[in-house]
Structure formats: structure tokens, C-alpha cells
Amino acid sequence: MTINKVHHLNCGTFASLLVGTLVSHVLLCETSDGLVLVDSGIGILDIESPRRLGRAALLLRPRLRREETAAYQVAALGYSTSDIRHIVATHLDYDHIGGASDFPAARVHTTAVELRTARTQRSLPDRFRYRRSHVEALTHIETYDGVGEKLLGFTGAHPINGVRDMWLVPLPGHTAGHAGVALRVGGRRWLFHAGDAFFDHHAIGPTDQPRTLRIRKVSAMEGLLAAEHNKVERNHARLRDLAHTKSASVSVFCSHDPVMLGELQRCAQGSLPGC
């Protein structure tokens, strides 16, 4: 399954009073043998029954629009939900895996650590972030563990079984089993979906930039949600290096930054110079 084209979708808007608008950046990848999603955003069942998301999610004021679900947007592009063959998850938080229920035939790929943590939910934060209805709905799952291979300066990357030119790259910090997803489009252009390894584009920008009130608020929220605080800043530094490396052209982006989503959507449409 060679990746031929990538659509950048918003599969869940949050109108947060604390940090402003947040999005749920999902990739829809067209391949030579069906479609692949990177994350799945908020699903139709979540729209119909918001309590599935939990109180913590509702505090962030999700807009819960059916037209923002991956299933709706896949259909709008002329595809069927059965065309989704794989869902590669950066992690299993409600806003990243809720939409998987809309694609029951798809195989979900995640790290072994992430699936184990989501199923056991031993800590109180785990019970807020992982929704049992979401996790229990994952019936076709493939997990990755072990040494892996080197990729883009990272070690431990795992090629996704059944999808050519896509890797799961462990980036623990936000959750214990969190990972980024690296993919090569048309055998040339690199995209790196960093999930929640950072929350705002300023995190991987110049280190001497002014810290506005919003940046400080986003940073505070990121720290509050992190499972392993000591690894968050390390991930920022590693992804900053990757985004600015001269040896390879890589677009590095996260799940919730509307600025990054907008830029990549315009780039995919050919309306942004330099893409």
C-alpha cells in the first residue's frame, strides 16, 4: 500500500475558554490498496451521546459537529467507511480514537504500552483520558513493541504492517505509550504527525521567542495532561531538530494546533507557496 495522497482533516473542534480554539488533526491517506487514517478524532457515537467523552473532555467545550467526523468527511470525498483499511493511532485518548468505532473493519495500530495502559487504567488521570467504550470497541488491533529501527534520527521506529512507507515512532511523555507517525508520500515527501508530543507550533520554534499569555496557558495545559513530565521537553527538542534539519525535508505538526492544520491544508491544495 504505497501512499499516493494525504488529506488533512479536522475531526473535532474544541472552543476552549482557557487556550482558545483547538482542532483534532487527522490524516486520511490514499494508498494503492484502500485508505489509511492517522488518528480518527471524535466519532459519530460521541456526537450522539457526548457523555461517552467524559467530563474532562466536555470542559474543553467540544463543538460536536457531525460534519467534522472522519466518517462524514470520508463519505464527502466519495469513499465508503469500508474503504478504511487501517487506523494508525498516535495514542488512545478519547479525541484520537473515538472515531474508530465508525470503521469497524479497520485494523487499529498502536504501541503495546499504550494499549496496555488504556486497558488497565491504573491511575486517576488514565481514567479521565481513556474511555472504556472507546477502548473496548477496538476489536482488530495490532501492537508494536521491541527494538524497532532507526528513522529520521529516532530509534525504535516500527514499520506499519500492511502499509508501505509509514512508521510508528515511540514518543512517550503525553502518555506512556504515545507515538508519532512518520510517513513518506509518493516515496519522497516526509510528514511527521507528532500527535500530542507538543500542543502548539511555538513549542518547536525558536527557543528565544517571546512567551505570550496563550503560549504559557498551552504549556500549562500540556504539563497538566502529561503522564511523564520529564519527557515532554525532551520531545520538544527532538522534534524541533527534526523540523529544522537540513538533511531531509520533513513537515512536523501536532494534533491540536489550528495554525499548522490550516497551513498543511493550503499546502495540500497547492495554494501555499513553497510546498
Tab-separated table of C-alpha atoms in Angstrom:
chain	number	residue	atom	x	y	z
A	1	MET	CA	0.000	0.000	0.000
A	2	THR	CA	2.016	2.962	-1.279
A	3	ILE	CA	0.804	6.360	-0.027
A	4	ASN	CA	-0.206	8.486	-3.003
A	5	LYS	CA	-2.087	11.402	-1.450
A	6	VAL	CA	-2.807	12.794	2.022
A	7	HIS	CA	-5.841	14.810	3.153
A	8	HIS	CA	-5.526	16.908	6.316
A	9	LEU	CA	-8.836	16.772	8.206
A	10	ASN	CA	-10.148	18.441	11.343
A	11	CYS	CA	-12.108	15.733	13.155
A	12	GLY	CA	-13.073	17.626	16.279
A	13	THR	CA	-13.014	21.326	17.209
A	14	PHE	CA	-12.756	22.476	20.833
A	15	ALA	CA	-13.709	26.046	21.801
A	16	SER	CA	-11.625	26.105	24.968
A	17	LEU	CA	-12.067	29.114	27.247
A	18	LEU	CA	-8.544	28.532	28.576
A	19	VAL	CA	-6.461	28.425	25.380
A	20	GLY	CA	-8.863	29.249	22.541
A	21	THR	CA	-9.654	27.054	19.552
A	22	LEU	CA	-8.145	23.582	19.330
A	23	VAL	CA	-8.537	21.112	16.456
A	24	SER	CA	-8.146	17.364	16.035
A	25	HIS	CA	-5.757	16.934	13.100
A	26	VAL	CA	-6.390	13.603	11.357
A	27	LEU	CA	-4.700	12.312	8.203
A	28	LEU	CA	-6.619	10.469	5.507
A	29	CYS	CA	-4.097	8.676	3.307
A	30	GLU	CA	-4.994	7.391	-0.136
A	31	THR	CA	-2.945	4.317	-0.993
A	32	SER	CA	-2.754	1.835	-3.831
A	33	ASP	CA	-4.949	-0.555	-1.813
A	34	GLY	CA	-7.509	1.373	0.231
A	35	LEU	CA	-7.419	4.174	2.770
A	36	VAL	CA	-5.473	4.704	5.993
A	37	LEU	CA	-6.308	7.090	8.831
A	38	VAL	CA	-3.742	8.512	11.214
A	39	ASP	CA	-5.868	9.004	14.346
A	40	SER	CA	-9.652	9.151	13.977
A	41	GLY	CA	-10.841	12.126	16.021
A	42	ILE	CA	-14.274	12.266	17.637
A	43	GLY	CA	-16.798	9.749	16.315
A	44	ILE	CA	-20.472	9.722	15.412
A	45	LEU	CA	-21.429	7.895	18.628
A	46	ASP	CA	-19.639	10.628	20.601
A	47	ILE	CA	-21.731	13.271	18.823
A	48	GLU	CA	-24.938	11.369	19.559
A	49	SER	CA	-24.014	10.724	23.198
A	50	PRO	CA	-21.481	13.332	24.444
A	51	ARG	CA	-21.224	11.617	27.843
A	52	ARG	CA	-19.075	8.991	26.095
A	53	LEU	CA	-16.319	11.619	26.039
A	54	GLY	CA	-16.320	12.193	29.796
A	55	ARG	CA	-16.499	15.320	31.925
A	56	ALA	CA	-12.875	16.345	31.316
A	57	ALA	CA	-13.485	16.487	27.569
A	58	LEU	CA	-16.704	18.461	27.927
A	59	LEU	CA	-14.885	21.108	29.966
A	60	LEU	CA	-12.888	21.876	26.790
A	61	ARG	CA	-16.196	22.638	25.033
A	62	PRO	CA	-16.159	20.311	22.004
A	63	ARG	CA	-18.403	21.626	19.225
A	64	LEU	CA	-19.626	18.106	18.381
A	65	ARG	CA	-20.387	18.611	14.711
A	66	ARG	CA	-21.306	15.516	12.732
A	67	GLU	CA	-19.740	17.021	9.607
A	68	GLU	CA	-16.363	17.074	11.373
A	69	THR	CA	-16.294	13.318	11.965
A	70	ALA	CA	-13.869	11.287	9.878
A	71	ALA	CA	-16.764	9.103	8.674
A	72	TYR	CA	-18.654	12.114	7.305
A	73	GLN	CA	-15.567	13.561	5.613
A	74	VAL	CA	-14.569	10.212	4.105
A	75	ALA	CA	-18.063	9.955	2.578
A	76	ALA	CA	-17.867	13.562	1.331
A	77	LEU	CA	-14.747	12.604	-0.621
A	78	GLY	CA	-16.676	9.822	-2.332
A	79	TYR	CA	-15.439	6.893	-0.267
A	80	SER	CA	-17.150	4.348	1.965
A	81	THR	CA	-16.283	3.663	5.593
A	82	SER	CA	-15.350	0.136	4.477
A	83	ASP	CA	-12.569	1.649	2.357
A	84	ILE	CA	-10.662	2.465	5.583
A	85	ARG	CA	-8.302	-0.491	5.930
A	86	HIS	CA	-6.079	0.770	8.761
A	87	ILE	CA	-6.149	3.329	11.578
A	88	VAL	CA	-2.719	4.226	12.960
A	89	ALA	CA	-3.144	5.838	16.389
A	90	THR	CA	-0.680	8.227	17.978
A	91	HIS	CA	-2.360	7.224	21.247
A	92	LEU	CA	-5.763	6.167	22.565
A	93	ASP	CA	-7.139	9.329	24.186
A	94	TYR	CA	-10.838	9.960	23.500
A	95	ASP	CA	-10.186	12.671	20.890
A	96	HIS	CA	-7.802	10.493	18.912
A	97	ILE	CA	-9.579	7.140	18.809
A	98	GLY	CA	-13.285	7.883	19.326
A	99	GLY	CA	-13.935	7.813	15.585
A	100	ALA	CA	-12.537	4.280	15.203
A	101	SER	CA	-15.991	2.899	16.030
A	102	ASP	CA	-17.203	4.272	12.699
A	103	PHE	CA	-14.792	1.969	10.841
A	104	PRO	CA	-15.392	-1.499	12.343
A	105	ALA	CA	-13.497	-3.326	9.582
A	106	ALA	CA	-10.303	-1.295	10.032
A	107	ARG	CA	-7.237	-2.650	11.823
A	108	VAL	CA	-6.009	-0.301	14.569
A	109	HIS	CA	-2.260	0.039	15.086
A	110	THR	CA	-0.757	1.331	18.350
A	111	THR	CA	2.114	0.618	20.720
A	112	ALA	CA	1.804	-2.304	23.112
A	113	VAL	CA	2.438	0.022	26.057
A	114	GLU	CA	-0.395	2.336	25.015
A	115	LEU	CA	-2.948	-0.442	24.648
A	116	ARG	CA	-1.952	-1.999	27.975
A	117	THR	CA	-2.185	1.369	29.766
A	118	ALA	CA	-5.550	2.188	28.214
A	119	ARG	CA	-6.976	-1.188	29.186
A	120	THR	CA	-5.718	-1.306	32.788
A	121	GLN	CA	-6.310	2.407	33.664
A	122	ARG	CA	-4.431	2.107	36.925
A	123	SER	CA	-4.157	5.835	37.641
A	124	LEU	CA	-6.842	8.511	38.037
A	125	PRO	CA	-5.559	10.532	35.020
A	126	ASP	CA	-5.794	7.367	32.903
A	127	ARG	CA	-9.477	7.028	33.808
A	128	PHE	CA	-10.106	10.584	32.568
A	129	ARG	CA	-8.196	10.323	29.303
A	130	TYR	CA	-9.112	6.790	28.189
A	131	ARG	CA	-12.801	5.995	27.713
A	132	ARG	CA	-13.691	2.339	28.215
A	133	SER	CA	-16.352	2.491	25.494
A	134	HIS	CA	-13.672	3.582	23.021
A	135	VAL	CA	-11.041	1.053	24.073
A	136	GLU	CA	-13.447	-1.874	24.252
A	137	ALA	CA	-14.665	-1.105	20.727
A	138	LEU	CA	-11.184	-1.834	19.342
A	139	THR	CA	-11.526	-5.442	18.210
A	140	HIS	CA	-8.963	-5.561	15.377
A	141	ILE	CA	-5.720	-4.369	16.958
A	142	GLU	CA	-2.058	-4.764	16.100
A	143	THR	CA	0.516	-3.610	18.633
A	144	TYR	CA	4.205	-2.789	18.352
A	145	ASP	CA	6.992	-3.266	20.855
A	146	GLY	CA	10.679	-4.050	20.985
A	147	VAL	CA	13.807	-2.573	19.432
A	148	GLY	CA	12.480	-1.275	16.117
A	149	GLU	CA	14.678	0.527	13.594
A	150	LYS	CA	16.333	3.918	13.090
A	151	LEU	CA	14.319	6.563	11.251
A	152	LEU	CA	14.775	10.327	10.858
A	153	GLY	CA	17.143	10.454	13.815
A	154	PHE	CA	14.876	8.382	16.086
A	155	THR	CA	15.415	4.834	17.266
A	156	GLY	CA	12.741	2.217	17.862
A	157	ALA	CA	10.556	3.071	14.850
A	158	HIS	CA	8.171	0.317	13.753
A	159	PRO	CA	7.054	-0.096	10.122
A	160	ILE	CA	3.258	-0.402	9.961
A	161	ASN	CA	2.286	-3.868	8.806
A	162	GLY	CA	0.272	-3.662	5.616
A	163	VAL	CA	1.153	-0.030	4.853
A	164	ARG	CA	4.284	0.850	2.943
A	165	ASP	CA	6.259	3.963	3.935
A	166	MET	CA	4.565	4.506	7.320
A	167	TRP	CA	6.151	4.064	10.753
A	168	LEU	CA	5.052	4.308	14.392
A	169	VAL	CA	7.750	6.239	16.299
A	170	PRO	CA	7.525	5.934	20.117
A	171	LEU	CA	7.445	9.368	21.820
A	172	PRO	CA	6.381	8.659	25.417
A	173	GLY	CA	5.564	11.688	27.520
A	174	HIS	CA	1.995	12.776	26.925
A	175	THR	CA	1.024	9.153	27.583
A	176	ALA	CA	3.239	6.206	28.441
A	177	GLY	CA	2.733	4.625	25.012
A	178	HIS	CA	2.385	7.760	22.913
A	179	ALA	CA	3.957	7.707	19.437
A	180	GLY	CA	4.430	9.891	16.410
A	181	VAL	CA	3.585	8.651	12.930
A	182	ALA	CA	6.091	9.206	10.128
A	183	LEU	CA	5.031	8.746	6.526
A	184	ARG	CA	6.546	9.253	3.119
A	185	VAL	CA	4.177	10.435	0.392
A	186	GLY	CA	4.868	9.277	-3.146
A	187	GLY	CA	8.150	7.851	-1.950
A	188	ARG	CA	9.590	11.354	-1.472
A	189	ARG	CA	7.922	13.924	0.811
A	190	TRP	CA	8.002	13.284	4.564
A	191	LEU	CA	5.222	14.078	7.032
A	192	PHE	CA	5.593	13.574	10.778
A	193	HIS	CA	2.361	13.595	12.795
A	194	ALA	CA	3.585	14.147	16.337
A	195	GLY	CA	0.186	13.659	17.980
A	196	ASP	CA	0.224	15.315	21.406
A	197	ALA	CA	4.015	15.340	21.752
A	198	PHE	CA	3.516	19.113	21.589
A	199	PHE	CA	0.377	21.270	21.517
A	200	ASP	CA	1.377	24.474	19.711
A	201	HIS	CA	3.749	25.327	16.850
A	202	HIS	CA	5.725	27.661	19.118
A	203	ALA	CA	6.948	24.606	21.067
A	204	ILE	CA	9.197	23.557	18.165
A	205	GLY	CA	10.034	27.080	17.008
A	206	PRO	CA	12.992	29.262	18.040
A	207	THR	CA	13.728	28.963	21.745
A	208	ASP	CA	14.241	32.725	22.162
A	209	GLN	CA	10.729	33.713	21.023
A	210	PRO	CA	8.554	35.736	23.451
A	211	ARG	CA	6.227	33.625	25.612
A	212	THR	CA	2.790	35.166	25.220
A	213	LEU	CA	-0.021	34.539	27.678
A	214	ARG	CA	-1.596	31.977	25.341
A	215	ILE	CA	1.703	30.100	24.923
A	216	ARG	CA	2.062	29.952	28.713
A	217	LYS	CA	-1.513	28.673	29.049
A	218	VAL	CA	-0.974	25.990	26.397
A	219	SER	CA	2.258	24.948	28.103
A	220	ALA	CA	0.458	24.691	31.449
A	221	MET	CA	-2.287	22.553	29.923
A	222	GLU	CA	0.292	20.327	28.252
A	223	GLY	CA	2.051	19.808	31.572
A	224	LEU	CA	-1.237	19.068	33.327
A	225	LEU	CA	-2.107	16.352	30.798
A	226	ALA	CA	1.361	14.776	30.592
A	227	ALA	CA	1.884	11.299	32.034
A	228	GLU	CA	5.677	11.656	32.112
A	229	HIS	CA	6.573	15.323	32.530
A	230	ASN	CA	10.335	14.852	32.243
A	231	LYS	CA	9.991	13.563	28.678
A	232	VAL	CA	7.834	16.355	27.256
A	233	GLU	CA	10.590	18.957	26.888
A	234	ARG	CA	12.925	16.305	25.502
A	235	ASN	CA	10.370	15.510	22.821
A	236	HIS	CA	10.052	19.215	22.002
A	237	ALA	CA	13.803	19.441	21.443
A	238	ARG	CA	13.944	16.300	19.298
A	239	LEU	CA	11.024	17.428	17.136
A	240	ARG	CA	12.450	20.946	16.850
A	241	ASP	CA	15.664	19.431	15.484
A	242	LEU	CA	13.700	17.280	13.050
A	243	ALA	CA	11.576	20.183	11.820
A	244	HIS	CA	14.628	22.299	11.081
A	245	THR	CA	17.045	19.645	9.816
A	246	LYS	CA	18.750	20.467	6.519
A	247	SER	CA	19.418	16.846	5.559
A	248	ALA	CA	15.747	15.980	4.953
A	249	SER	CA	12.592	17.957	4.220
A	250	VAL	CA	10.076	16.960	6.878
A	251	SER	CA	6.787	18.656	7.804
A	252	VAL	CA	6.384	18.219	11.567
A	253	PHE	CA	2.984	19.005	13.083
A	254	CYS	CA	0.824	18.141	16.072
A	255	SER	CA	-2.818	17.247	16.647
A	256	HIS	CA	-4.361	20.366	18.133
A	257	ASP	CA	-2.745	23.435	16.538
A	258	PRO	CA	-5.201	25.140	14.116
A	259	VAL	CA	-2.382	27.173	12.524
A	260	MET	CA	-0.456	24.074	11.492
A	261	LEU	CA	-3.610	22.383	10.222
A	262	GLY	CA	-4.519	25.403	8.094
A	263	GLU	CA	-1.038	25.644	6.580
A	264	LEU	CA	-0.950	21.968	5.641
A	265	GLN	CA	-4.460	22.100	4.168
A	266	ARG	CA	-3.449	25.041	1.969
A	267	CYS	CA	-0.236	23.262	1.059
A	268	ALA	CA	-2.136	20.124	0.014
A	269	GLN	CA	-4.418	22.295	-2.137
A	270	GLY	CA	-1.439	23.953	-3.805
A	271	SER	CA	-2.374	27.424	-2.528
A	272	LEU	CA	0.634	27.907	-0.228
A	273	PRO	CA	3.949	28.870	-1.902
A	274	GLY	CA	6.992	26.728	-1.160
A	275	CYS	CA	5.158	23.438	-0.533
